[in-house]
Short mmCIF file of C-alpha atoms in Angstrom, two decimals:
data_model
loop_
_atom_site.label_atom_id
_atom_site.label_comp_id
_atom_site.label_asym_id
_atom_site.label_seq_id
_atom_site.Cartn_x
_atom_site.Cartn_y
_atom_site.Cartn_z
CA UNK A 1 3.33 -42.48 2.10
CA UNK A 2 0.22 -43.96 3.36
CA UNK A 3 -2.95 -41.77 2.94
CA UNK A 4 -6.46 -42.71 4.09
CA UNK A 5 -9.49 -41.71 1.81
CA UNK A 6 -12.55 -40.98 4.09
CA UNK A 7 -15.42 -40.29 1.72
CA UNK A 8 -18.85 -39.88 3.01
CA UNK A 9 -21.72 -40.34 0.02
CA UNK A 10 -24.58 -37.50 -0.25
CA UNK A 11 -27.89 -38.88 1.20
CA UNK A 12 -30.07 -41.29 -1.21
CA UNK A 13 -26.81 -41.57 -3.51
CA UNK A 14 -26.96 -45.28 -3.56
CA UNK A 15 -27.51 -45.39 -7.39
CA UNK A 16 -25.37 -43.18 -8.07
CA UNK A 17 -22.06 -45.72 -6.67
CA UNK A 18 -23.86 -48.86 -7.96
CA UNK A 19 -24.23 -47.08 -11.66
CA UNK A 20 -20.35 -46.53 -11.24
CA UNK A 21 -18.93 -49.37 -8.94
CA UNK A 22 -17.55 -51.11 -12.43
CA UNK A 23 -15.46 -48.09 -13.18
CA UNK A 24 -14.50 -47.27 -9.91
CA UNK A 25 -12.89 -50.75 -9.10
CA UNK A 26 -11.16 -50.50 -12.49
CA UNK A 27 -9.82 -47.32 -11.70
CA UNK A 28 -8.34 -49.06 -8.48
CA UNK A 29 -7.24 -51.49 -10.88
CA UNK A 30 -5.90 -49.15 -13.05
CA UNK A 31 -3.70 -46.70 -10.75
CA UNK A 32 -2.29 -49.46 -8.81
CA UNK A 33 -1.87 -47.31 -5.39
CA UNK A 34 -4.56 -48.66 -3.46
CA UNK A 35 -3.83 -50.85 -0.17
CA UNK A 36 -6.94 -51.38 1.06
CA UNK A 37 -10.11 -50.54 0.21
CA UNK A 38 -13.98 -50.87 1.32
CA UNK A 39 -17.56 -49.27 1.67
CA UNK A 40 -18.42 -47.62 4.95
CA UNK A 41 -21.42 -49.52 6.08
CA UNK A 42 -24.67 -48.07 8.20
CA UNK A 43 -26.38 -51.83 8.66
CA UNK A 44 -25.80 -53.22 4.76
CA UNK A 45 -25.76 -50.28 3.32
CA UNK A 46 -23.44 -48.72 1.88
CA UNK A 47 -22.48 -44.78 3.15
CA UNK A 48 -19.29 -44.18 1.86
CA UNK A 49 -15.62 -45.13 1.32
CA UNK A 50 -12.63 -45.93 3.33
CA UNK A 51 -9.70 -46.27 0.86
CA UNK A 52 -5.57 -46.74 1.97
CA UNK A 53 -3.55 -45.30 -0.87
CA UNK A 54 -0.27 -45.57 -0.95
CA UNK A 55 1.51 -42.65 -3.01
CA UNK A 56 4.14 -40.17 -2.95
CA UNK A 57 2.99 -37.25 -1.66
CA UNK A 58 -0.34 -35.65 -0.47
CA UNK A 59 -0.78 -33.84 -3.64
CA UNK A 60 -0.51 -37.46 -5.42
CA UNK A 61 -3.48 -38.49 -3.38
CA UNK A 62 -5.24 -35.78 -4.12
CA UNK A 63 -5.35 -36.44 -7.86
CA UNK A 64 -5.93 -39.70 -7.53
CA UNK A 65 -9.14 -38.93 -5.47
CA UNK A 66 -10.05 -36.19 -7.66
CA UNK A 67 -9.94 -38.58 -10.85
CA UNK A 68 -11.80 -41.53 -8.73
CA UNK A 69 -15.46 -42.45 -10.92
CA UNK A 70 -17.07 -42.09 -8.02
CA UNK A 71 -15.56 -38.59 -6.90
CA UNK A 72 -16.49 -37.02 -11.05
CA UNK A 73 -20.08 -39.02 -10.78
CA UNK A 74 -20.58 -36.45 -7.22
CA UNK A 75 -21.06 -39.53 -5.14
CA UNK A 76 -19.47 -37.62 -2.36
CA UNK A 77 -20.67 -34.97 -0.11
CA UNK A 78 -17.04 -34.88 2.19
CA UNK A 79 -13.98 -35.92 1.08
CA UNK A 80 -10.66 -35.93 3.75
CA UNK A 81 -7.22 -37.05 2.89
CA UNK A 82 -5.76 -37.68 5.88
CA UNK A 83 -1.90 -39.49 6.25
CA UNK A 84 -1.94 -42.77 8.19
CA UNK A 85 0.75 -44.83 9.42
CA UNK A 86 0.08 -48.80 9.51
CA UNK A 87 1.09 -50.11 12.99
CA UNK A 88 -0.62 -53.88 12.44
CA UNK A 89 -0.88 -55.85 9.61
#
């Protein structure tokens, strides 16, 4: 099941995701249930995340958001799990 991760990042968090972009990419590493992945952008900088995860169930993608760095640093001030289905690419 495809499931995209729409993270927005509380205002003036910027140093908050570069102090844990290392463990964050590890952690998509890691888990191995990532498809896609990518900052939301307002000009270059960086506002947020859109991940693809593809896991079981929504409860699956809800632990795996839970346990992102970013998510237990409190990068994020929204959060939505939303299922997706791929129709190109």
């Amino acid at each position: 099941m495809l499931i995209a991760l729409i993270a927005r990042d509380k205002d003036g968090a910027l140093q908050t995701r570069l102090d844990n972009r290392a463990a964050h990419l590890a952690y998509i590493e890691e888990t191995g249930v990532v498809a896609q992945a990518g900052p939301l952008l307002n000009g270059d900088a960086m506002i947020g995340s859109l991940v693809i995860l593809d896991v079981e169930d929504l409860a699956a993608a809800q632990a795996w958001a839970d346990n992102d760095p970013y998510a237990k640093a409190g990068l994020f001030k929204s959060v939505e799990l939303i299922p997706w289905k791929r129709v190109i690419g």
